[in-house]
PDB file of C-alpha atoms and ligand atoms in Angstrom:
ATOM      1  CA  MET C 177      11.702  -0.193 -22.286  1.00 49.00           C
ATOM      2  CA  THR C 178      10.937   3.061 -20.520  1.00 57.00           C
ATOM      3  CA  GLU C 179      13.953   5.284 -20.422  1.00 68.00           C
ATOM      4  CA  ARG C 180      14.571   6.508 -16.922  1.00 78.00           C
ATOM      5  CA  LEU C 181      17.018   9.099 -15.741  1.00 89.00           C
ATOM      6  CA  LEU C 182      18.409   9.114 -12.249  1.00 94.00           C
ATOM      7  CA  SER C 183      18.266  12.913 -12.262  1.00 94.00           C
ATOM      8  CA  ASP C 184      14.504  12.764 -12.975  1.00 95.00           C
ATOM      9  CA  ILE C 185      13.982  10.311 -10.143  1.00 97.00           C
ATOM     10  CA  GLU C 186      15.908  12.566  -7.786  1.00 97.00           C
ATOM     11  CA  TYR C 187      13.911  15.632  -8.820  1.00 97.00           C
ATOM     12  CA  ASN C 188      10.607  13.727  -8.554  1.00 98.00           C
ATOM     13  CA  TYR C 189      11.537  12.284  -5.179  1.00 98.00           C
ATOM     14  CA  LYS C 190      12.270  15.711  -3.717  1.00 98.00           C
ATOM     15  CA  THR C 191       9.144  17.249  -5.226  1.00 98.00           C
ATOM     16  CA  ILE C 192       6.916  14.496  -3.852  1.00 98.00           C
ATOM     17  CA  CYS C 193       8.496  14.819  -0.385  1.00 98.00           C
ATOM     18  CA  GLU C 194       7.805  18.561  -0.441  1.00 98.00           C
ATOM     19  CA  ASN C 195       4.219  18.036  -1.558  1.00 98.00           C
ATOM     20  CA  ILE C 196       3.690  15.426   1.142  1.00 98.00           C
ATOM     21  CA  ALA C 197       5.089  17.777   3.792  1.00 98.00           C
ATOM     22  CA  ALA C 198       2.835  20.642   2.655  1.00 98.00           C
ATOM     23  CA  ALA C 199      -0.271  18.440   2.512  1.00 98.00           C
ATOM     24  CA  ALA C 200       0.508  16.983   5.947  1.00 98.00           C
ATOM     25  CA  GLU C 201       0.830  20.449   7.398  1.00 97.00           C
ATOM     26  CA  SER C 202      -2.402  21.619   5.802  1.00 96.00           C
ATOM     27  CA  SER C 203      -4.168  18.736   7.542  1.00 94.00           C
ATOM     28  CA  GLY C 204      -2.629  19.546  10.923  1.00 96.00           C
ATOM     29  CA  ARG C 205       0.014  16.848  10.854  1.00 97.00           C
ATOM     30  CA  LYS C 206       3.756  16.552  10.328  1.00 97.00           C
ATOM     31  CA  LYS C 207       5.553  15.069   7.360  1.00 96.00           C
ATOM     32  CA  GLU C 208       6.766  12.250   9.609  1.00 97.00           C
ATOM     33  CA  ASP C 209       3.132  11.222  10.083  1.00 97.00           C
ATOM     34  CA  ILE C 210       2.846  10.257   6.417  1.00 98.00           C
ATOM     35  CA  THR C 211       4.557   7.233   4.893  1.00 98.00           C
ATOM     36  CA  PHE C 212       5.707   7.594   1.296  1.00 98.00           C
ATOM     37  CA  LEU C 213       5.656   4.146  -0.273  1.00 98.00           C
ATOM     38  CA  ALA C 214       6.943   3.790  -3.828  1.00 98.00           C
ATOM     39  CA  ALA C 215       4.918   1.480  -6.057  1.00 98.00           C
ATOM     40  CA  THR C 216       7.703  -0.282  -7.957  1.00 98.00           C
ATOM     41  CA  LYS C 217       5.909  -2.507 -10.468  1.00 97.00           C
ATOM     42  CA  THR C 218       7.759  -2.648 -13.819  1.00 95.00           C
ATOM     43  CA  VAL C 219      10.691  -0.670 -12.353  1.00 96.00           C
ATOM     44  CA  GLU C 220      14.118  -2.317 -12.425  1.00 95.00           C
ATOM     45  CA  ALA C 221      15.881  -2.827  -9.072  1.00 96.00           C
ATOM     46  CA  GLU C 222      18.681  -0.449 -10.061  1.00 96.00           C
ATOM     47  CA  TYR C 223      16.238   2.491 -10.103  1.00 96.00           C
ATOM     48  CA  ILE C 224      14.433   1.346  -6.994  1.00 97.00           C
ATOM     49  CA  ASN C 225      17.753   1.199  -5.137  1.00 97.00           C
ATOM     50  CA  TYR C 226      18.612   4.664  -6.377  1.00 97.00           C
ATOM     51  CA  ALA C 227      15.380   6.006  -4.859  1.00 98.00           C
ATOM     52  CA  ILE C 228      16.253   4.139  -1.656  1.00 98.00           C
ATOM     53  CA  SER C 229      19.633   5.878  -1.610  1.00 98.00           C
ATOM     54  CA  LEU C 230      17.764   9.200  -1.629  1.00 98.00           C
ATOM     55  CA  GLY C 231      15.909   8.227   1.551  1.00 98.00           C
ATOM     56  CA  LEU C 232      12.910   6.229   0.345  1.00 98.00           C
ATOM     57  CA  ASP C 233      12.086   3.716   3.074  1.00 97.00           C
ATOM     58  CA  HIS C 234       8.992   1.870   1.824  1.00 98.00           C
ATOM     59  CA  ILE C 235       8.485   0.036  -1.478  1.00 98.00           C
ATOM     60  CA  GLY C 236       5.538  -2.013  -2.701  1.00 98.00           C
ATOM     61  CA  GLU C 237       5.149  -4.623  -5.411  1.00 98.00           C
ATOM     62  CA  ASN C 238       1.986  -5.870  -7.098  1.00 97.00           C
ATOM     63  CA  ARG C 239       2.852  -9.328  -8.298  1.00 97.00           C
ATOM     64  CA  VAL C 240       4.403 -12.232  -6.439  1.00 98.00           C
ATOM     65  CA  GLN C 241       6.458 -13.320  -9.435  1.00 98.00           C
ATOM     66  CA  GLU C 242       7.935  -9.866  -9.991  1.00 98.00           C
ATOM     67  CA  LEU C 243       8.609  -9.380  -6.291  1.00 98.00           C
ATOM     68  CA  LEU C 244      10.493 -12.686  -6.095  1.00 98.00           C
ATOM     69  CA  SER C 245      12.495 -11.971  -9.233  1.00 98.00           C
ATOM     70  CA  LYS C 246      13.736  -8.676  -7.797  1.00 98.00           C
ATOM     71  CA  TYR C 247      13.924  -9.736  -4.158  1.00 98.00           C
ATOM     72  CA  GLU C 248      17.645 -10.449  -3.992  1.00 98.00           C
ATOM     73  CA  ALA C 249      18.458  -7.193  -5.767  1.00 98.00           C
ATOM     74  CA  TYR C 250      16.542  -4.764  -3.551  1.00 97.00           C
ATOM     75  CA  ASN C 251      18.519  -2.935  -0.908  1.00 97.00           C
ATOM     76  CA  LEU C 252      16.254  -3.681   2.051  1.00 97.00           C
ATOM     77  CA  GLU C 253      18.659  -2.789   4.845  1.00 96.00           C
ATOM     78  CA  ARG C 254      16.641   0.260   5.868  1.00 96.00           C
ATOM     79  CA  THR C 255      13.626  -0.195   3.620  1.00 98.00           C
ATOM     80  CA  LYS C 256      10.374  -2.034   4.142  1.00 98.00           C
ATOM     81  CA  LEU C 257       8.814  -4.158   1.438  1.00 98.00           C
ATOM     82  CA  HIS C 258       5.034  -4.379   1.061  1.00 98.00           C
ATOM     83  CA  MET C 259       2.790  -6.491  -1.134  1.00 98.00           C
ATOM     84  CA  ILE C 260       0.199  -4.058  -2.496  1.00 98.00           C
ATOM     85  CA  GLY C 261      -1.406  -6.009  -5.342  1.00 98.00           C
ATOM     86  CA  HIS C 262      -4.153  -8.603  -5.422  1.00 97.00           C
ATOM     87  CA  LEU C 263      -2.888 -11.809  -3.846  1.00 97.00           C
ATOM     88  CA  GLN C 264      -4.065 -15.370  -4.366  1.00 97.00           C
ATOM     89  CA  SER C 265      -4.066 -17.692  -1.373  1.00 98.00           C
ATOM     90  CA  ASN C 266      -1.937 -20.275  -3.145  1.00 98.00           C
ATOM     91  CA  LYS C 267       0.910 -17.764  -3.523  1.00 98.00           C
ATOM     92  CA  VAL C 268       0.981 -16.591   0.090  1.00 98.00           C
ATOM     93  CA  ARG C 269       3.655 -19.058   1.205  1.00 98.00           C
ATOM     94  CA  GLN C 270       6.073 -17.623  -1.366  1.00 98.00           C
ATOM     95  CA  ILE C 271       6.105 -14.176   0.231  1.00 98.00           C
ATOM     96  CA  VAL C 272       5.404 -14.623   3.941  1.00 98.00           C
ATOM     97  CA  GLY C 273       8.645 -13.862   5.788  1.00 98.00           C
ATOM     98  CA  LYS C 274       9.896 -11.744   2.884  1.00 98.00           C
ATOM     99  CA  VAL C 275       7.401  -8.877   3.044  1.00 98.00           C
ATOM    100  CA  ASP C 276       6.901  -6.531   5.973  1.00 98.00           C
ATOM    101  CA  MET C 277       3.239  -5.999   5.213  1.00 98.00           C
ATOM    102  CA  ILE C 278       0.504  -7.317   2.941  1.00 98.00           C
ATOM    103  CA  GLU C 279      -1.844  -4.426   2.097  1.00 98.00           C
ATOM    104  CA  SER C 280      -4.378  -6.337   0.056  1.00 98.00           C
ATOM    105  CA  VAL C 281      -6.215  -8.712   2.399  1.00 98.00           C
ATOM    106  CA  ASP C 282      -9.871  -8.890   1.405  1.00 98.00           C
ATOM    107  CA  SER C 283     -11.140 -12.323   2.391  1.00 98.00           C
ATOM    108  CA  ILE C 284     -11.040 -14.642   5.367  1.00 98.00           C
ATOM    109  CA  LYS C 285      -9.601 -17.364   3.124  1.00 98.00           C
ATOM    110  CA  LEU C 286      -6.570 -15.204   2.331  1.00 98.00           C
ATOM    111  CA  ALA C 287      -6.187 -14.106   5.960  1.00 98.00           C
ATOM    112  CA  LYS C 288      -6.282 -17.737   7.145  1.00 98.00           C
ATOM    113  CA  GLU C 289      -3.526 -18.701   4.731  1.00 98.00           C
ATOM    114  CA  ILE C 290      -1.346 -15.747   5.813  1.00 98.00           C
ATOM    115  CA  SER C 291      -1.952 -16.755   9.418  1.00 98.00           C
ATOM    116  CA  ALA C 292      -1.086 -20.403   8.786  1.00 98.00           C
ATOM    117  CA  GLN C 293       2.087 -19.625   6.823  1.00 98.00           C
ATOM    118  CA  SER C 294       3.216 -17.091   9.422  1.00 98.00           C
ATOM    119  CA  LEU C 295       2.571 -19.486  12.289  1.00 98.00           C
ATOM    120  CA  LYS C 296       4.704 -22.098  10.536  1.00 98.00           C
ATOM    121  CA  ARG C 297       7.592 -19.627  10.398  1.00 98.00           C
ATOM    122  CA  GLU C 298       6.951 -18.404  13.951  1.00 98.00           C
ATOM    123  CA  ILE C 299       6.434 -14.820  12.830  1.00 98.00           C
ATOM    124  CA  THR C 300       3.523 -12.391  12.815  1.00 98.00           C
ATOM    125  CA  THR C 301       2.617 -10.770   9.506  1.00 98.00           C
ATOM    126  CA  ASP C 302       1.210  -7.242   9.499  1.00 98.00           C
ATOM    127  CA  VAL C 303      -1.609  -6.662   7.051  1.00 98.00           C
ATOM    128  CA  LEU C 304      -4.061  -4.025   5.876  1.00 98.00           C
ATOM    129  CA  VAL C 305      -7.583  -4.894   4.848  1.00 98.00           C
ATOM    130  CA  GLU C 306      -8.400  -3.627   1.360  1.00 98.00           C
ATOM    131  CA  VAL C 307     -11.765  -1.909   1.071  1.00 98.00           C
ATOM    132  CA  ASN C 308     -13.671  -1.569  -2.200  1.00 98.00           C
ATOM    133  CA  ILE C 309     -14.901   1.906  -1.360  1.00 97.00           C
ATOM    134  CA  GLY C 310     -16.389   2.569  -4.803  1.00 95.00           C
ATOM    135  CA  GLY C 311     -18.402  -0.655  -4.807  1.00 93.00           C
ATOM    136  CA  GLU C 312     -16.979  -1.615  -8.189  1.00 91.00           C
ATOM    137  CA  GLU C 313     -17.814  -5.153  -9.194  1.00 89.00           C
ATOM    138  CA  SER C 314     -14.543  -5.717 -10.997  1.00 84.00           C
ATOM    139  CA  LYS C 315     -12.337  -4.558  -8.113  1.00 87.00           C
ATOM    140  CA  SER C 316     -10.867  -6.539  -5.291  1.00 93.00           C
ATOM    141  CA  GLY C 317     -11.472  -5.386  -1.733  1.00 97.00           C
ATOM    142  CA  ILE C 318     -14.163  -6.048   0.845  1.00 98.00           C
ATOM    143  CA  SER C 319     -17.334  -3.942   0.807  1.00 97.00           C
ATOM    144  CA  PRO C 320     -17.638  -1.366   3.607  1.00 97.00           C
ATOM    145  CA  GLU C 321     -20.728  -3.215   4.896  1.00 97.00           C
ATOM    146  CA  MET C 322     -18.806  -6.480   5.326  1.00 97.00           C
ATOM    147  CA  LEU C 323     -15.657  -4.913   6.770  1.00 98.00           C
ATOM    148  CA  GLU C 324     -16.404  -5.199  10.473  1.00 98.00           C
ATOM    149  CA  ASP C 325     -17.367  -8.875  10.246  1.00 98.00           C
ATOM    150  CA  LEU C 326     -14.177  -9.656   8.337  1.00 98.00           C
ATOM    151  CA  LEU C 327     -12.048  -7.787  10.897  1.00 98.00           C
ATOM    152  CA  CYS C 328     -13.674  -9.690  13.770  1.00 98.00           C
ATOM    153  CA  GLU C 329     -12.939 -12.989  12.037  1.00 98.00           C
ATOM    154  CA  ILE C 330      -9.307 -12.065  11.320  1.00 98.00           C
ATOM    155  CA  ALA C 331      -8.894 -10.922  14.936  1.00 98.00           C
ATOM    156  CA  GLU C 332      -9.379 -14.534  16.032  1.00 98.00           C
ATOM    157  CA  LEU C 333      -6.478 -15.820  13.923  1.00 98.00           C
ATOM    158  CA  PRO C 334      -2.938 -16.248  15.277  1.00 98.00           C
ATOM    159  CA  SER C 335       0.196 -14.746  13.686  1.00 98.00           C
ATOM    160  CA  ILE C 336      -1.583 -12.102  11.591  1.00 98.00           C
ATOM    161  CA  LYS C 337      -2.076  -8.532  12.732  1.00 98.00           C
ATOM    162  CA  VAL C 338      -4.343  -5.981  11.083  1.00 98.00           C
ATOM    163  CA  GLN C 339      -2.712  -2.534  11.194  1.00 98.00           C
ATOM    164  CA  GLY C 340      -5.284  -0.579   9.203  1.00 98.00           C
ATOM    165  CA  LEU C 341      -7.057  -0.163   5.887  1.00 98.00           C
ATOM    166  CA  MET C 342      -6.113   0.294   2.237  1.00 98.00           C
ATOM    167  CA  THR C 343      -8.157   1.363  -0.770  1.00 98.00           C
ATOM    168  CA  ILE C 344      -7.929   1.993  -4.493  1.00 96.00           C
ATOM    169  CA  PRO C 345     -10.901   4.204  -5.369  1.00 95.00           C
ATOM    170  CA  PRO C 346     -12.511   4.197  -8.813  1.00 93.00           C
ATOM    171  CA  ILE C 347     -10.848   6.240 -11.527  1.00 90.00           C
ATOM    172  CA  CYS C 348     -12.543   9.645 -11.358  1.00 86.00           C
ATOM    173  CA  GLU C 349     -12.608  12.452 -13.869  1.00 85.00           C
ATOM    174  CA  ASN C 350     -12.732  15.099 -11.206  1.00 88.00           C
ATOM    175  CA  LYS C 351     -10.929  15.597  -7.943  1.00 88.00           C
ATOM    176  CA  GLN C 352     -14.108  16.368  -6.041  1.00 89.00           C
ATOM    177  CA  LYS C 353     -15.472  12.922  -6.689  1.00 92.00           C
ATOM    178  CA  ILE C 354     -12.295  11.177  -5.621  1.00 94.00           C
ATOM    179  CA  CYS C 355     -12.175  13.296  -2.472  1.00 95.00           C
ATOM    180  CA  GLY C 356     -15.645  11.960  -1.667  1.00 96.00           C
ATOM    181  CA  TYR C 357     -14.282   8.396  -1.731  1.00 97.00           C
ATOM    182  CA  PHE C 358     -11.294   9.385   0.421  1.00 97.00           C
ATOM    183  CA  GLU C 359     -13.626  11.052   2.880  1.00 97.00           C
ATOM    184  CA  ASN C 360     -15.804   7.938   3.077  1.00 98.00           C
ATOM    185  CA  MET C 361     -12.679   5.892   3.780  1.00 98.00           C
ATOM    186  CA  ARG C 362     -11.627   8.226   6.557  1.00 98.00           C
ATOM    187  CA  LYS C 363     -15.070   7.970   8.152  1.00 98.00           C
ATOM    188  CA  LEU C 364     -14.938   4.185   7.942  1.00 98.00           C
ATOM    189  CA  PHE C 365     -11.430   4.213   9.439  1.00 98.00           C
ATOM    190  CA  ILE C 366     -12.582   6.393  12.346  1.00 98.00           C
ATOM    191  CA  ASP C 367     -15.747   4.337  12.918  1.00 97.00           C
ATOM    192  CA  ILE C 368     -13.772   1.102  13.040  1.00 98.00           C
ATOM    193  CA  SER C 369     -11.105   2.639  15.308  1.00 97.00           C
ATOM    194  CA  ALA C 370     -13.840   3.709  17.728  1.00 97.00           C
ATOM    195  CA  LYS C 371     -15.110   0.128  17.979  1.00 96.00           C
ATOM    196  CA  LYS C 372     -11.773  -0.941  19.472  1.00 96.00           C
ATOM    197  CA  ILE C 373     -11.939  -4.493  18.205  1.00 96.00           C
ATOM    198  CA  ASP C 374      -9.546  -6.695  20.200  1.00 95.00           C
ATOM    199  CA  ASN C 375      -6.311  -7.497  18.347  1.00 95.00           C
ATOM    200  CA  ILE C 376      -7.121  -5.051  15.516  1.00 97.00           C
ATOM    201  CA  SER C 377      -5.154  -1.788  15.189  1.00 98.00           C
ATOM    202  CA  MET C 378      -6.072   1.179  13.029  1.00 98.00           C
ATOM    203  CA  ASN C 379      -2.662   2.842  12.618  1.00 98.00           C
ATOM    204  CA  VAL C 380      -2.474   2.948   8.840  1.00 98.00           C
ATOM    205  CA  LEU C 381      -4.834   4.391   6.231  1.00 98.00           C
ATOM    206  CA  SER C 382      -3.222   3.658   2.864  1.00 98.00           C
ATOM    207  CA  MET C 383      -4.794   5.674   0.029  1.00 98.00           C
ATOM    208  CA  GLY C 384      -3.701   8.067  -2.711  1.00 98.00           C
ATOM    209  CA  MET C 385      -1.531   7.488  -5.776  1.00 97.00           C
ATOM    210  CA  SER C 386       0.420   9.683  -8.216  1.00 97.00           C
ATOM    211  CA  ASP C 387      -2.521  11.795  -9.363  1.00 95.00           C
ATOM    212  CA  ASP C 388      -4.264  12.293  -6.051  1.00 96.00           C
ATOM    213  CA  TYR C 389      -1.892  11.757  -3.118  1.00 98.00           C
ATOM    214  CA  VAL C 390      -2.150  15.389  -1.988  1.00 97.00           C
ATOM    215  CA  GLU C 391      -5.940  15.137  -1.795  1.00 97.00           C
ATOM    216  CA  ALA C 392      -5.685  11.768  -0.029  1.00 98.00           C
ATOM    217  CA  ILE C 393      -3.407  13.206   2.661  1.00 98.00           C
ATOM    218  CA  ARG C 394      -5.738  16.154   3.175  1.00 97.00           C
ATOM    219  CA  GLU C 395      -8.533  13.616   3.684  1.00 96.00           C
ATOM    220  CA  GLY C 396      -6.569  11.674   6.274  1.00 97.00           C
ATOM    221  CA  ALA C 397      -4.281   9.176   4.523  1.00 98.00           C
ATOM    222  CA  THR C 398      -1.295   8.094   6.632  1.00 98.00           C
ATOM    223  CA  MET C 399       0.330   6.233   3.732  1.00 98.00           C
ATOM    224  CA  VAL C 400       0.429   7.085   0.015  1.00 98.00           C
ATOM    225  CA  ARG C 401       1.508   4.691  -2.741  1.00 98.00           C
ATOM    226  CA  ILE C 402       3.224   6.478  -5.589  1.00 98.00           C
ATOM    227  CA  GLY C 403       4.570   4.944  -8.802  1.00 98.00           C
ATOM    228  CA  SER C 404       4.610   6.947 -12.015  1.00 97.00           C
ATOM    229  CA  ALA C 405       5.091  10.365 -10.377  1.00 98.00           C
ATOM    230  CA  LEU C 406       8.388   9.039  -9.015  1.00 98.00           C
ATOM    231  CA  PHE C 407       9.720   6.692 -11.683  1.00 96.00           C
ATOM    232  CA  GLY C 408       7.986   8.013 -14.815  1.00 93.00           C
ATOM    233  CA  ALA C 409       5.200   6.485 -16.893  1.00 89.00           C
ATOM    234  CA  ARG C 410       4.920   2.716 -17.149  1.00 83.00           C
ATOM    235  CA  ASN C 411       4.798   0.951 -20.494  1.00 73.00           C
ATOM    236  CA  TYR C 412       1.926  -1.199 -19.357  1.00 64.00           C
ATOM    237  CA  ASN C 413      -0.599  -1.186 -16.565  1.00 59.00           C
ATOM    238  CA  ILE C 414      -1.091  -3.774 -13.904  1.00 56.00           C
TER     239      ILE C 414
HETATM  240  C1  PLP B 577       0.530   0.992  -9.374  1.00 92.11           C
HETATM  241  C2  PLP B 577      -0.093   1.154  -8.040  1.00 92.11           C
HETATM  242  C3  PLP B 577      -0.008   2.360  -7.343  1.00 92.11           C
HETATM  243  C4  PLP B 577       0.678   3.589  -7.890  1.00 92.11           C
HETATM  244  O1  PLP B 577       0.108   4.024  -9.084  1.00 92.11           O
HETATM  245  P1  PLP B 577       0.621   5.386  -9.765  1.00 92.11           P
HETATM  246  O2  PLP B 577      -0.603   5.948 -10.384  1.00 92.11           O
HETATM  247  O3  PLP B 577       1.656   4.999 -10.752  1.00 92.11           O
HETATM  248  O4  PLP B 577       1.145   6.239  -8.694  1.00 92.11           O
HETATM  249  C5  PLP B 577      -0.576   2.407  -6.082  1.00 92.11           C
HETATM  250  N1  PLP B 577      -1.207   1.357  -5.537  1.00 92.11           N
HETATM  251  C6  PLP B 577      -1.325   0.185  -6.183  1.00 92.11           C
HETATM  252  C7  PLP B 577      -2.035  -0.944  -5.515  1.00 92.11           C
HETATM  253  C8  PLP B 577      -0.773   0.055  -7.456  1.00 92.11           C
HETATM  254  O5  PLP B 577      -0.904  -1.103  -8.097  1.00 92.11           O
END
């Protein structure tokens, strides 16, 4: 098991907050304009709750099973819980009503199931549409070319509300290349916003992780998802 120290988490949390504030300012925004979401996969609830006690107000899990196993233990009084990992339609009913947002919607089939399960519970579920900005065959996410059609289809569904876009760009050796992907996402985000599709909001652009969140904010991210830079390295990757 990874050894974690609360003092490391505290130091990391403060450092990340400072970096976020500086990057926000350098892109003409305020630190309040950027949401710091902690990616909590493989991290025990005790450490997650410690980060929450420091002021962290958004957490995200990757797997339904892991989310459910920790659900009762999270301190969610002032903290929002997001699903950020790939989601299968047949697992949607297990998390609708528990999560504040699903960031990984990339098909109409998945959107329809979220809509149906939300309608049943008489709630509306906020979602982001995940874009495969690098065009990688192995990755989830909708292609930029298909995005508008998917948004128009989701807009017709009840009880599901698109709030923006999310992406996980390809792993890049250099920062310049990754900035190119972030820039393409920002352009897509602005283009889609300008189309003013009924019932679709573009409030959130979720991109940037531990190694590149500063660059992502400079390129327009409004939400960054940070795991290892906060909690330390993971023993395995998901
Ligand atoms: C794990 C994960 C992150 C954070 O990754 P780090 O490199 O540890 O910061 C962000 N987004 C998603 C979807 C993830 O699965």
